[in-house]
Coordinates of C-alpha atoms and ligand atoms in Angstrom, one line a residue:
Chain A
X123 CA -21.7 -10.7 44.2
X124 CA -25.5 -11.1 44.5
X125 CA -27.4 -12.1 41.4
X126 CA -30.0 -9.5 41.5
X127 CA -31.7 -9.0 38.1
X128 CA -30.6 -5.7 36.8
X129 CA -32.6 -4.3 33.9
X130 CA -30.5 -4.4 30.7
X131 CA -30.5 -0.7 30.2
X132 CA -29.1 -0.1 33.6
X133 CA -26.0 -2.2 33.0
X134 CA -22.7 -0.6 32.5
X135 CA -22.4 0.6 28.9
X136 CA -19.9 -1.6 27.1
X137 CA -17.3 0.6 25.4
X138 CA -17.0 0.3 21.7
X139 CA -13.8 -1.0 20.0
X140 CA -12.8 2.5 19.0
X141 CA -13.4 3.9 22.4
X142 CA -11.2 1.1 23.9
X143 CA -8.5 2.0 21.4
X144 CA -8.7 5.7 22.3
X145 CA -8.5 4.8 25.9
X146 CA -5.4 2.7 25.2
X147 CA -3.8 5.5 23.3
X148 CA -4.6 8.0 26.1
X149 CA -3.1 5.7 28.7
X150 CA 0.0 5.2 26.7
X151 CA 0.3 9.0 26.2
X152 CA -0.1 9.6 30.0
X153 CA 2.4 6.9 30.8
X154 CA 4.9 8.3 28.3
X155 CA 4.8 11.7 30.0
X156 CA 5.0 10.4 33.5
X157 CA 7.6 7.7 33.0
X158 CA 10.8 9.8 33.0
X159 CA 9.9 11.2 36.4
X160 CA 9.3 7.8 37.9
X161 CA 12.2 5.8 36.5
X162 CA 15.9 5.9 37.2
X163 CA 18.1 7.6 34.6
X164 CA 19.3 4.3 33.0
X165 CA 15.7 3.2 32.4
X166 CA 14.8 6.6 31.0
X167 CA 17.8 6.2 28.6
X168 CA 16.5 2.8 27.5
X169 CA 13.0 4.2 26.8
X170 CA 14.6 7.0 24.8
X171 CA 16.4 4.4 22.7
X172 CA 13.1 2.5 22.2
X173 CA 11.6 5.7 20.8
X174 CA 14.7 6.2 18.5
X175 CA 14.3 2.7 17.1
X176 CA 10.6 3.2 16.8
X177 CA 11.1 6.1 14.5
X178 CA 13.4 4.1 12.3
X179 CA 10.8 1.3 12.3
X180 CA 8.0 3.7 11.4
X181 CA 10.0 4.2 8.2
X182 CA 10.7 0.5 7.6
X183 CA 7.1 -0.3 8.3
X184 CA 6.0 2.2 5.7
X185 CA 8.2 0.5 3.1
X186 CA 7.8 -3.2 4.0
X187 CA 4.5 -3.4 5.8
X188 CA 2.6 -0.8 3.7
X189 CA 4.3 -0.6 0.3
X190 CA 5.2 -4.3 0.2
X191 CA 8.9 -3.8 -0.6
X192 CA 11.9 -4.9 1.4
X193 CA 15.1 -3.3 2.7
X194 CA 18.1 -4.7 4.4
X195 CA 19.7 -1.4 4.2
X196 CA 17.9 0.7 6.7
X197 CA 20.7 0.4 9.2
X198 CA 22.7 2.3 6.5
X199 CA 20.2 5.2 6.3
X200 CA 20.1 5.2 10.1
X201 CA 23.9 5.5 10.1
X202 CA 23.9 8.3 7.5
X203 CA 21.4 10.2 9.5
X204 CA 23.6 9.7 12.6
X205 CA 26.8 10.8 10.8
X206 CA 25.1 13.8 9.1
X207 CA 24.2 15.1 12.6
X208 CA 27.6 14.1 14.0
X209 CA 29.6 15.8 11.4
X210 CA 27.5 19.0 11.6
X211 CA 28.0 19.1 15.4
X212 CA 31.7 18.2 15.2
X213 CA 32.7 20.6 12.4
X214 CA 30.4 23.6 12.7
X215 CA 29.0 23.3 16.1
X216 CA 25.5 23.4 14.6
X217 CA 22.7 23.7 17.0
X218 CA 21.3 20.2 17.6
X219 CA 17.8 20.9 16.3
X220 CA 19.1 21.9 12.9
X221 CA 20.9 18.6 12.4
X222 CA 17.5 16.8 12.3
X223 CA 16.1 18.4 9.2
X224 CA 19.6 18.1 7.6
X225 CA 19.8 14.4 8.3
X226 CA 16.3 14.0 6.9
X227 CA 17.1 15.9 3.8
X228 CA 20.3 13.8 3.1
X229 CA 18.6 10.5 3.7
X230 CA 15.5 11.5 1.7
X231 CA 17.7 12.3 -1.3
X232 CA 19.8 9.1 -1.0
X233 CA 16.6 7.1 -0.5
X234 CA 15.1 8.7 -3.6
X235 CA 18.3 7.9 -5.6
X236 CA 18.4 4.3 -4.4
X237 CA 14.7 3.9 -4.8
X238 CA 15.0 4.2 -8.6
X239 CA 17.0 1.0 -9.1
X240 CA 14.8 -0.6 -6.5
X241 CA 11.9 -0.2 -8.9
X242 CA 13.2 -2.9 -11.1
X243 CA 13.9 -5.3 -8.3
X244 CA 11.7 -7.5 -6.2
X245 CA 11.9 -9.7 -3.2
X246 CA 15.3 -11.3 -2.6
X247 CA 17.0 -9.2 -5.3
X248 CA 15.9 -6.0 -3.7
X249 CA 16.9 -7.4 -0.3
X250 CA 20.4 -8.1 -1.6
X251 CA 20.9 -4.7 -3.3
X252 CA 19.7 -2.8 -0.3
X253 CA 22.0 -4.8 1.9
X254 CA 25.0 -3.7 0.0
X255 CA 24.2 -0.1 1.2
X256 CA 24.8 -1.3 4.7
X257 CA 27.8 -3.4 3.8
X258 CA 29.7 -0.6 1.9
X259 CA 29.0 2.0 4.5
X260 CA 31.3 0.8 7.2
X261 CA 34.5 0.7 5.2
X262 CA 33.5 4.0 3.6
X263 CA 33.1 5.7 7.0
X264 CA 36.5 4.3 8.0
X265 CA 38.1 5.5 4.8
X266 CA 37.2 9.2 5.1
X267 CA 38.8 9.6 8.4
X268 CA 39.2 13.4 8.3
X269 CA 35.5 13.9 8.2
X270 CA 34.1 10.9 10.0
X271 CA 36.8 10.3 12.5
X272 CA 37.6 6.9 11.0
X273 CA 37.4 3.8 13.2
X274 CA 37.7 6.0 16.3
X275 CA 34.5 7.7 15.5
X276 CA 33.4 11.2 16.8
X277 CA 32.6 12.2 20.3
X278 CA 30.0 15.0 20.5
X279 CA 28.0 17.1 22.9
X280 CA 24.5 16.3 24.0
X281 CA 21.6 18.9 23.7
X282 CA 21.4 20.6 27.0
X283 CA 18.0 21.0 28.7
X284 CA 17.0 24.7 28.8
X285 CA 17.0 25.8 32.5
X286 CA 13.3 26.8 32.5
X287 CA 12.3 23.1 32.0
X288 CA 14.1 22.1 35.2
X289 CA 14.7 18.7 33.5
X290 CA 17.7 16.5 33.9
X291 CA 19.7 15.7 30.8
X292 CA 18.3 12.2 30.4
X293 CA 14.7 13.5 30.8
X294 CA 15.3 16.2 28.3
X295 CA 16.7 13.7 25.7
X296 CA 13.7 11.5 26.4
X297 CA 11.3 14.3 25.6
X298 CA 13.1 15.2 22.5
X299 CA 12.9 11.6 21.3
X300 CA 9.3 11.5 22.3
X301 CA 8.5 14.7 20.3
X302 CA 10.2 13.4 17.2
X303 CA 8.5 9.9 17.6
X304 CA 5.1 11.5 18.1
X305 CA 5.5 13.8 15.1
X306 CA 6.7 11.0 12.9
X307 CA 4.0 8.7 14.1
X308 CA 1.2 11.2 13.4
X309 CA 2.6 12.0 10.0
X310 CA 2.8 8.4 9.0
X311 CA -0.7 7.8 10.5
X312 CA -2.2 10.6 8.4
X313 CA -0.3 9.6 5.3
X314 CA -1.7 6.1 5.5
X315 CA -5.2 7.2 5.9
X316 CA -5.1 9.3 2.7
X317 CA -5.1 8.7 -1.0
X318 CA -1.4 8.1 -0.8
X319 CA -1.7 5.4 1.8
X320 CA -4.4 3.7 -0.2
X321 CA -2.2 3.9 -3.3
X322 CA 0.7 2.3 -1.4
X323 CA -1.6 -0.5 -0.2
X324 CA -2.9 -1.0 -3.6
X325 CA 0.6 -1.3 -5.0
X326 CA 1.4 -3.9 -2.3
X327 CA -1.8 -5.9 -2.9
X328 CA -2.0 -5.8 -6.7
X329 CA 0.3 -3.8 -8.8
X330 CA -1.5 -4.3 -12.1
X331 CA -4.8 -3.3 -10.8
X332 CA -3.3 -0.3 -9.0
X333 CA -1.8 0.9 -12.3
X334 CA -5.0 0.4 -14.1
X335 CA -6.7 2.7 -11.6
X336 CA -4.1 5.4 -12.3
X337 CA -1.5 4.8 -9.6
X338 CA 2.0 5.6 -10.9
X339 CA 3.9 2.7 -9.6
X340 CA 7.4 4.1 -10.1
X341 CA 6.5 7.4 -8.3
X342 CA 4.9 5.7 -5.3
X343 CA 7.6 3.1 -4.9
X344 CA 10.4 5.6 -5.1
X345 CA 8.7 8.1 -2.8
X346 CA 7.9 5.3 -0.3
X347 CA 11.6 4.4 -0.3
X348 CA 12.7 8.0 0.1
X349 CA 10.2 8.6 3.0
X350 CA 11.2 5.4 4.6
X351 CA 14.9 6.2 4.4
X352 CA 14.2 9.8 5.7
X353 CA 12.5 8.4 8.9
X354 CA 15.5 6.1 9.4
X355 CA 17.8 9.1 9.0
X356 CA 15.7 11.1 11.5
X357 CA 16.1 8.3 14.0
X358 CA 19.8 8.3 13.3
X359 CA 20.1 12.0 14.1
X360 CA 18.3 11.6 17.4
X361 CA 20.5 8.6 18.1
X362 CA 23.5 10.9 17.8
X363 CA 22.0 13.4 20.2
X364 CA 21.3 10.7 22.8
X365 CA 24.5 8.7 22.5
X366 CA 26.8 11.7 21.7
X367 CA 29.1 9.3 19.9
X368 CA 29.3 7.7 16.5
X369 CA 31.6 5.0 15.2
X370 CA 31.4 2.8 12.1
X371 CA 31.1 -0.3 14.2
X372 CA 27.8 0.8 15.7
X373 CA 26.3 0.6 12.2
X374 CA 27.2 -2.8 10.8
X375 CA 24.9 -4.9 8.6
X376 CA 23.7 -6.4 11.9
X377 CA 21.8 -3.2 12.6
X378 CA 19.9 -3.5 9.3
X379 CA 19.0 -7.1 10.0
X380 CA 18.0 -6.2 13.5
X381 CA 15.7 -3.5 12.3
X382 CA 14.0 -5.7 9.8
X383 CA 13.6 -8.4 12.5
X384 CA 12.2 -5.7 14.8
X385 CA 9.4 -4.6 12.5
X386 CA 8.4 -8.2 11.6
X387 CA 8.3 -9.1 15.2
X388 CA 6.6 -5.8 16.1
X389 CA 3.9 -6.3 13.5
X390 CA 4.2 -5.5 9.8
X391 CA 1.6 -2.9 8.6
X392 CA 0.3 -2.3 12.1
X393 CA 0.0 1.1 13.9
X394 CA 1.9 0.1 17.0
X395 CA 4.2 -2.4 15.5
X396 CA 7.1 0.1 15.3
X397 CA 6.9 0.9 19.0
X398 CA 6.8 -2.8 20.0
X399 CA 9.5 -3.5 17.5
X400 CA 11.6 -0.7 19.0
X401 CA 11.4 -2.4 22.3
X402 CA 12.4 -5.6 20.7
X403 CA 15.4 -4.1 19.0
X404 CA 16.6 -2.5 22.2
X405 CA 16.0 -5.3 24.8
X406 CA 16.2 -8.6 23.0
X407 CA 19.9 -8.5 21.9
X408 CA 21.0 -7.5 25.5
X409 CA 18.7 -10.1 26.9
X410 CA 20.2 -12.7 24.6
X411 CA 23.7 -11.6 25.8
X412 CA 22.6 -12.0 29.4
X413 CA 21.1 -15.5 28.9
X414 CA 24.0 -17.0 27.0
X415 CA 27.3 -15.2 26.8
X416 CA 28.8 -17.7 24.4
X417 CA 26.1 -17.6 21.7
X418 CA 23.7 -14.7 22.0
X419 CA 22.8 -15.2 18.3
X420 CA 21.2 -18.5 19.1
X421 CA 19.1 -17.1 21.9
X422 CA 18.1 -14.2 19.7
X423 CA 17.1 -16.5 16.9
X424 CA 15.1 -18.7 19.3
X425 CA 13.2 -15.7 20.7
X426 CA 12.3 -14.6 17.1
X427 CA 11.1 -18.0 16.3
X428 CA 9.0 -18.3 19.5
X429 CA 7.4 -14.9 18.9
X430 CA 6.6 -15.6 15.3
X431 CA 5.1 -19.0 16.3
X432 CA 2.9 -17.5 19.0
X433 CA 2.1 -14.3 17.1
X434 CA 2.4 -14.8 13.3
X435 CA 1.2 -11.2 12.8
X436 CA 3.7 -9.8 15.3
X437 CA 3.4 -8.5 18.7
X438 CA 0.9 -5.8 17.6
X439 CA -1.3 -8.6 16.1
X440 CA -1.1 -10.4 19.4
X441 CA -2.1 -7.2 21.3
X442 CA -5.0 -6.7 18.8
X443 CA -6.2 -10.3 19.4
X444 CA -6.0 -9.7 23.1
X445 CA -8.0 -6.5 22.7
X446 CA -10.7 -8.2 20.7
X447 CA -10.9 -11.0 23.2
X448 CA -11.3 -8.5 26.0
X449 CA -14.0 -6.7 23.9
X450 CA -15.9 -9.9 23.4
X451 CA -15.6 -10.9 27.0
X452 CA -17.0 -7.5 28.1
X453 CA -19.9 -7.8 25.6
X454 CA -20.9 -11.3 26.7
X455 CA -21.3 -10.3 30.3
Chain B
X97 CA -15.4 7.0 -30.3
X98 CA -13.1 4.0 -30.2
X99 CA -11.4 2.9 -33.4
X100 CA -9.3 -0.2 -33.4
X101 CA -7.7 -1.1 -36.6
X102 CA -5.2 -3.8 -37.8
X103 CA -4.4 -4.6 -34.1
X104 CA -1.9 -7.5 -33.9
X105 CA -0.3 -9.0 -30.9
X106 CA 2.1 -12.0 -31.0
X107 CA 3.5 -14.1 -28.2
X108 CA 6.4 -16.1 -29.6
X109 CA 4.7 -18.4 -32.1
X110 CA 1.2 -17.5 -31.1
X111 CA -0.7 -14.7 -32.8
X112 CA -3.1 -13.7 -30.0
X113 CA -4.6 -10.9 -32.1
X114 CA -4.4 -10.9 -35.9
X115 CA -5.3 -7.6 -37.6
X116 CA -8.4 -7.0 -35.6
X117 CA -10.4 -3.9 -36.4
X118 CA -13.8 -2.5 -35.2
X119 CA -15.3 0.7 -34.0
X120 CA -17.4 1.5 -31.0
X121 CA -19.6 4.6 -31.0
X122 CA -20.3 6.7 -27.9
X123 CA -23.0 5.1 -25.8
X124 CA -22.7 1.7 -27.5
X125 CA -22.8 -1.5 -25.6
X126 CA -20.7 -4.0 -27.5
X127 CA -20.4 -7.6 -26.7
X128 CA -17.1 -9.3 -27.4
X129 CA -17.4 -13.0 -27.7
X130 CA -15.3 -16.0 -28.9
X131 CA -14.1 -19.3 -27.6
X132 CA -11.5 -19.5 -24.8
X133 CA -8.1 -18.3 -26.1
X134 CA -9.6 -16.2 -28.9
X135 CA -7.8 -13.1 -27.7
X136 CA -10.6 -11.2 -25.9
X137 CA -8.6 -10.5 -22.8
X138 CA -5.5 -9.7 -24.8
X139 CA -7.6 -7.0 -26.6
X140 CA -8.5 -5.5 -23.3
X141 CA -4.9 -5.6 -22.2
X142 CA -3.9 -3.7 -25.4
X143 CA -6.6 -1.1 -24.8
X144 CA -5.3 -0.6 -21.2
X145 CA -1.6 -0.7 -22.3
X146 CA -0.7 -3.9 -20.4
X147 CA 0.4 -5.5 -23.6
X148 CA 2.4 -3.9 -26.3
X149 CA 0.7 -4.1 -29.7
X150 CA 3.0 -5.4 -32.5
X151 CA 1.0 -3.7 -35.3
X152 CA -2.1 -1.6 -35.7
X153 CA -3.6 1.5 -34.1
X154 CA -6.2 2.3 -31.4
X155 CA -7.7 5.7 -31.5
X156 CA -9.9 7.0 -28.7
X157 CA -11.6 10.3 -29.3
X158 CA -9.0 11.0 -31.9
X159 CA -6.0 10.4 -29.5
X160 CA -3.5 7.6 -30.1
X161 CA -4.2 5.3 -27.2
X162 CA -1.1 3.2 -27.8
X163 CA 1.1 6.1 -27.0
X164 CA -0.4 6.6 -23.6
X165 CA 1.3 5.3 -20.4
X166 CA -0.5 2.5 -18.6
X167 CA -1.3 4.6 -15.5
X168 CA -2.6 7.4 -17.7
X169 CA -5.3 5.3 -19.4
X170 CA -7.8 5.9 -16.6
X171 CA -7.3 9.6 -17.1
X172 CA -8.4 9.1 -20.7
X173 CA -11.8 8.0 -19.2
X174 CA -11.2 4.2 -19.6
X175 CA -11.7 1.8 -16.7
X176 CA -11.8 -2.0 -16.7
X177 CA -12.5 -5.1 -14.6
X178 CA -10.5 -8.3 -14.7
X179 CA -11.5 -11.7 -15.7
X180 CA -10.0 -13.3 -12.6
X181 CA -10.7 -10.3 -10.2
X182 CA -8.0 -7.7 -9.5
X183 CA -9.1 -6.5 -6.1
X184 CA -6.9 -5.4 -3.2
X185 CA -7.6 -8.1 -0.8
X186 CA -6.3 -6.5 2.4
X187 CA -8.1 -3.2 1.8
X188 CA -11.7 -2.6 2.9
X189 CA -14.4 -2.6 0.3
X190 CA -14.6 1.2 0.7
X191 CA -10.9 1.6 0.2
X192 CA -10.9 -0.5 -2.8
X193 CA -13.5 1.8 -4.3
X194 CA -11.6 4.8 -3.2
X195 CA -8.5 3.6 -5.1
X196 CA -10.8 3.7 -8.1
X197 CA -11.1 7.5 -7.4
X198 CA -7.4 7.9 -7.2
X199 CA -7.2 10.1 -10.3
X200 CA -9.8 12.5 -9.0
X201 CA -7.7 13.5 -6.0
X202 CA -4.5 15.4 -5.6
X203 CA -3.1 14.7 -2.1
X204 CA 0.7 13.9 -2.2
X205 CA 3.0 12.5 0.4
X206 CA 3.7 15.8 2.1
X207 CA 0.3 17.3 2.1
X208 CA -1.2 14.0 3.3
X209 CA 1.4 13.6 6.1
X210 CA 0.6 17.1 7.3
X211 CA -3.2 16.6 7.0
X212 CA -3.6 19.9 5.3
X213 CA -7.2 21.3 5.2
X214 CA -7.3 20.8 1.5
X215 CA -6.5 17.1 1.9
X216 CA -9.2 16.7 4.5
X217 CA -11.8 18.4 2.3
X218 CA -10.8 16.3 -0.6
X219 CA -11.0 13.2 1.4
X220 CA -14.4 14.0 2.7
X221 CA -15.7 14.5 -0.8
X222 CA -14.1 11.3 -2.0
X223 CA -15.7 9.4 0.8
X224 CA -19.1 10.8 0.2
X225 CA -18.9 9.8 -3.5
X226 CA -17.6 6.4 -2.7
X227 CA -20.4 5.8 -0.2
X228 CA -23.0 6.9 -2.7
X229 CA -21.5 4.4 -5.2
X230 CA -21.5 1.6 -2.5
X231 CA -25.1 2.3 -1.8
X232 CA -26.0 2.2 -5.5
X233 CA -24.4 -1.2 -5.9
X234 CA -25.8 -2.6 -2.7
X235 CA -22.4 -2.8 -1.0
X236 CA -23.0 -0.4 1.9
X237 CA -23.4 -3.3 4.4
X238 CA -19.9 -4.6 3.6
X239 CA -18.1 -1.3 3.2
X240 CA -15.8 -1.7 6.1
X241 CA -15.1 -5.4 5.5
X242 CA -11.8 -6.4 3.9
X243 CA -12.3 -7.5 0.3
X244 CA -10.8 -10.9 1.0
X245 CA -13.3 -13.4 2.1
X246 CA -16.5 -12.0 0.6
X247 CA -18.6 -14.1 -1.8
X248 CA -17.6 -14.1 -5.5
X249 CA -20.7 -12.3 -6.7
X250 CA -20.0 -9.5 -4.2
X251 CA -16.4 -9.3 -5.3
X252 CA -17.5 -8.8 -8.9
X253 CA -19.7 -6.0 -7.8
X254 CA -16.9 -4.4 -5.8
X255 CA -14.7 -4.4 -8.9
X256 CA -17.4 -2.8 -10.9
X257 CA -17.9 -0.2 -8.2
X258 CA -14.1 0.5 -8.2
X259 CA -14.1 0.9 -12.0
X260 CA -17.1 3.3 -11.8
X261 CA -15.4 5.4 -9.1
X262 CA -13.0 6.4 -11.8
X263 CA -16.0 8.0 -13.6
X264 CA -15.1 6.4 -16.9
X265 CA -16.7 7.1 -20.2
X266 CA -15.5 3.7 -21.6
X267 CA -16.0 0.7 -19.4
X268 CA -14.3 -2.7 -20.2
X269 CA -15.9 -5.6 -18.5
X270 CA -14.1 -9.0 -18.7
X271 CA -16.5 -11.9 -18.0
X272 CA -18.6 -10.0 -15.4
X273 CA -21.1 -12.9 -15.2
X274 CA -18.6 -15.6 -14.7
X275 CA -19.5 -17.5 -11.5
X276 CA -22.8 -15.8 -11.1
X277 CA -26.0 -17.8 -10.7
X278 CA -28.9 -17.5 -13.2
X279 CA -30.8 -15.1 -11.1
X280 CA -27.7 -13.0 -10.5
X281 CA -27.0 -12.8 -14.2
X282 CA -30.4 -11.3 -14.8
X283 CA -30.0 -8.9 -11.9
X284 CA -26.6 -7.9 -13.2
X285 CA -28.0 -7.3 -16.7
X286 CA -30.6 -4.9 -15.3
X287 CA -28.0 -3.1 -13.2
X288 CA -25.6 -2.6 -16.1
X289 CA -28.4 -1.4 -18.3
X290 CA -29.4 1.2 -15.6
X291 CA -25.8 2.3 -14.9
X292 CA -25.2 2.8 -18.6
X293 CA -28.1 5.2 -18.7
X294 CA -27.3 7.0 -15.5
X295 CA -23.6 7.4 -16.3
X296 CA -23.7 7.7 -20.0
X297 CA -21.3 4.8 -20.4
X298 CA -19.9 3.2 -23.5
X299 CA -19.3 -0.4 -22.7
X300 CA -17.4 -3.3 -24.1
X301 CA -18.3 -6.5 -22.4
X302 CA -16.6 -9.9 -22.8
X303 CA -19.0 -12.7 -21.8
X304 CA -19.6 -16.3 -22.6
X305 CA -23.2 -16.1 -21.3
X306 CA -25.0 -15.8 -24.6
X307 CA -28.4 -15.0 -23.1
X308 CA -26.8 -12.0 -21.4
X309 CA -24.8 -10.8 -24.4
X310 CA -27.7 -11.1 -26.8
X311 CA -30.1 -9.5 -24.4
X312 CA -28.1 -6.4 -23.5
X313 CA -25.7 -5.6 -26.3
X314 CA -26.4 -3.4 -29.3
X315 CA -23.6 -5.0 -31.2
X316 CA -21.5 -8.1 -31.0
X317 CA -18.0 -8.8 -32.2
X318 CA -16.8 -12.3 -32.4
X319 CA -13.1 -13.4 -32.3
X320 CA -11.7 -16.8 -33.1
X321 CA -7.9 -17.6 -32.9
X322 CA -7.2 -13.9 -32.8
X323 CA -9.2 -12.9 -35.9
X324 CA -12.5 -11.2 -36.1
X325 CA -15.0 -13.5 -37.6
X326 CA -18.2 -11.6 -37.2
X327 CA -19.4 -8.1 -36.3
X328 CA -23.1 -7.1 -36.3
X329 CA -26.3 -7.0 -34.4
X330 CA -26.9 -9.8 -31.9
X331 CA -29.4 -11.4 -34.3
X332 CA -26.9 -11.3 -37.2
X333 CA -24.0 -12.7 -35.2
X334 CA -26.2 -15.4 -33.7
X335 CA -27.1 -16.7 -37.1
X336 CA -23.6 -16.3 -38.6
X337 CA -22.3 -19.6 -39.8
X338 CA -18.7 -18.9 -38.9
X339 CA -19.7 -18.1 -35.3
X340 CA -21.8 -21.3 -35.1
X341 CA -18.9 -23.3 -36.4
X342 CA -16.5 -21.7 -33.9
X343 CA -18.6 -22.5 -31.0
X344 CA -19.5 -26.0 -32.2
X345 CA -15.8 -26.6 -32.8
X346 CA -14.9 -25.3 -29.4
X347 CA -17.7 -27.5 -27.8
X348 CA -16.6 -30.6 -29.7
Ligands
ADP242 N1 1.1 -12.9 -21.4 C1 1.0 -13.9 -22.3 N2 2.0 -14.6 -22.7 C2 1.9 -15.6 -23.7 N3 0.7 -15.9 -24.2 C3 -0.4 -15.2 -23.9 C4 -0.3 -14.2 -22.9 N4 -1.5 -13.7 -22.8 C5 -2.4 -14.4 -23.6 N5 -1.7 -15.3 -24.3 C6 -2.2 -16.2 -25.3 O1 -3.0 -15.5 -26.2 C7 -4.1 -16.2 -26.6 C8 -5.3 -15.4 -26.3 O2 -5.5 -15.3 -24.9 P1 -6.7 -14.5 -24.2 O3 -6.6 -13.1 -24.7 O4 -6.5 -14.6 -22.7 O5 -8.0 -15.3 -24.6 P2 -9.5 -15.1 -24.2 O6 -9.6 -14.0 -23.2 O7 -10.2 -14.8 -25.4 O8 -9.9 -16.4 -23.6 C9 -4.0 -17.5 -25.9 O9 -3.5 -18.4 -26.7 C10 -3.1 -17.2 -24.7 O10 -2.4 -18.4 -24.3
MG243 MG1 -10.1 -14.0 -21.2

């Protein structure tokens, strides 16, 4: 390029950081709408599952990243959401859409109930108590065979794409998951940018000062737990639509641990952490299995350690750093 | 009107407050002094219900303050700052101040998640008020900065702004000049005097900086080992033999 002296004002205007962020969001939105028409069905299914996990991680992020509590039981709420939908489909042939609010109501109520003891506990104690939810659930599901189908689980129908859409089944499922994820994402985004979000952050950063300013600690902690459980339950219901099968062994304690690892890796307290974490939850365990059949756990662990070493604030933090770097590079020019 | 009487707080063997009593009239600026460990912060902690009083009563405008839940103290019109800062480090300066206005808003989880028009209106009003307060306290330039990492003097001002956002009638300041330079102390005194007029505040201020206390307060209460040893005008307390002994003893 020639080095002609261009007057400063004539140079390309450098986009501001917010403009860059908006552009990124718009690009993601367009890609999300185009993707199911460009990819083969199996890839579409994988993206659908990333969205399902992202919804669960939105909930976990609300609790862990924003309210400063911990849960090793979110796999349990995911399972309860999944089974609520499954039992409704199996027993009463309920239309699929109705199973979503039902799963949310059930997990909200359970989350609220369990959030009350969680008030008195912190850190490791809370982690242990929430983990027992996940531990007890599997034998419980096996025990009540007449309703849950026991170890064999339940096989169900998938929501069928309305004919006017002209979509294939995998594409329709993808758009359902996308709609739920978008709605959940917007709701959480709005929540966090309000008085409620500030109160949660205040509780996380300094409980005593938060209370002095009038924040009711008990109320905010329990409701954060309930909302968080409700989002995991919503994810579980959509999971049932997509997989059309539930069995106790899909929801072991491992799922809870995987979800927690997912949000930490994705980026605690960040806007896009749940989405990145969803990708992690879906792809990394399979990847680990492919790399080393004998000990996938080792590979999985090494991947987590590597990511946390390179990006202590998670993948979203890394992306943010990249964005800022780009921004500065553009400005210097 | 604040009426403290017979207030006693014990921690195991220590009596942090021993039958302390005094009254504060509306509009007063009262200095609370005493050597380290005298029980000044403990007194604030009782007034804001962080600590349980073992004996005694606290009445605020006739209401029994010791029966109020900790989160409801601010709704009684009482706000405080902390001796060792109690900010929310990851929140922006503006958001710190907005938490101070928590009790003046209503948005709940559902209405906030749905971004109802009422929530948006409320939020806009809160922001306007917070920004006015930030302007008043010379904090507008750092409004979007996270609280962590700002200079100590600025943090103290942010904490004051947060307390004021609650629109208190009674303001409790715990060592607001601690860590400020000489010039900053004078500036702060002028600011506090002006704020008290503008906002019709009643103030109790714990401070070791005697020039500040004697210059700004209408009345001074002195504690030593949990007991009140003096209560009067700045001049009276300054010349009080027990107070002189307490400070000489502490200095020795
Ligand atoms: N939470 C607590 N547990 C035990 N002792 C405490 C506690 N808070 C304060 N104290 C004791 O009470 C006394 C008064 O402390 P404090 O009110 O902080 O004094 P000041 O603010 O006047 O320096 C000290 O002896 C202190 O050690
Ligand atoms: Mg003190």
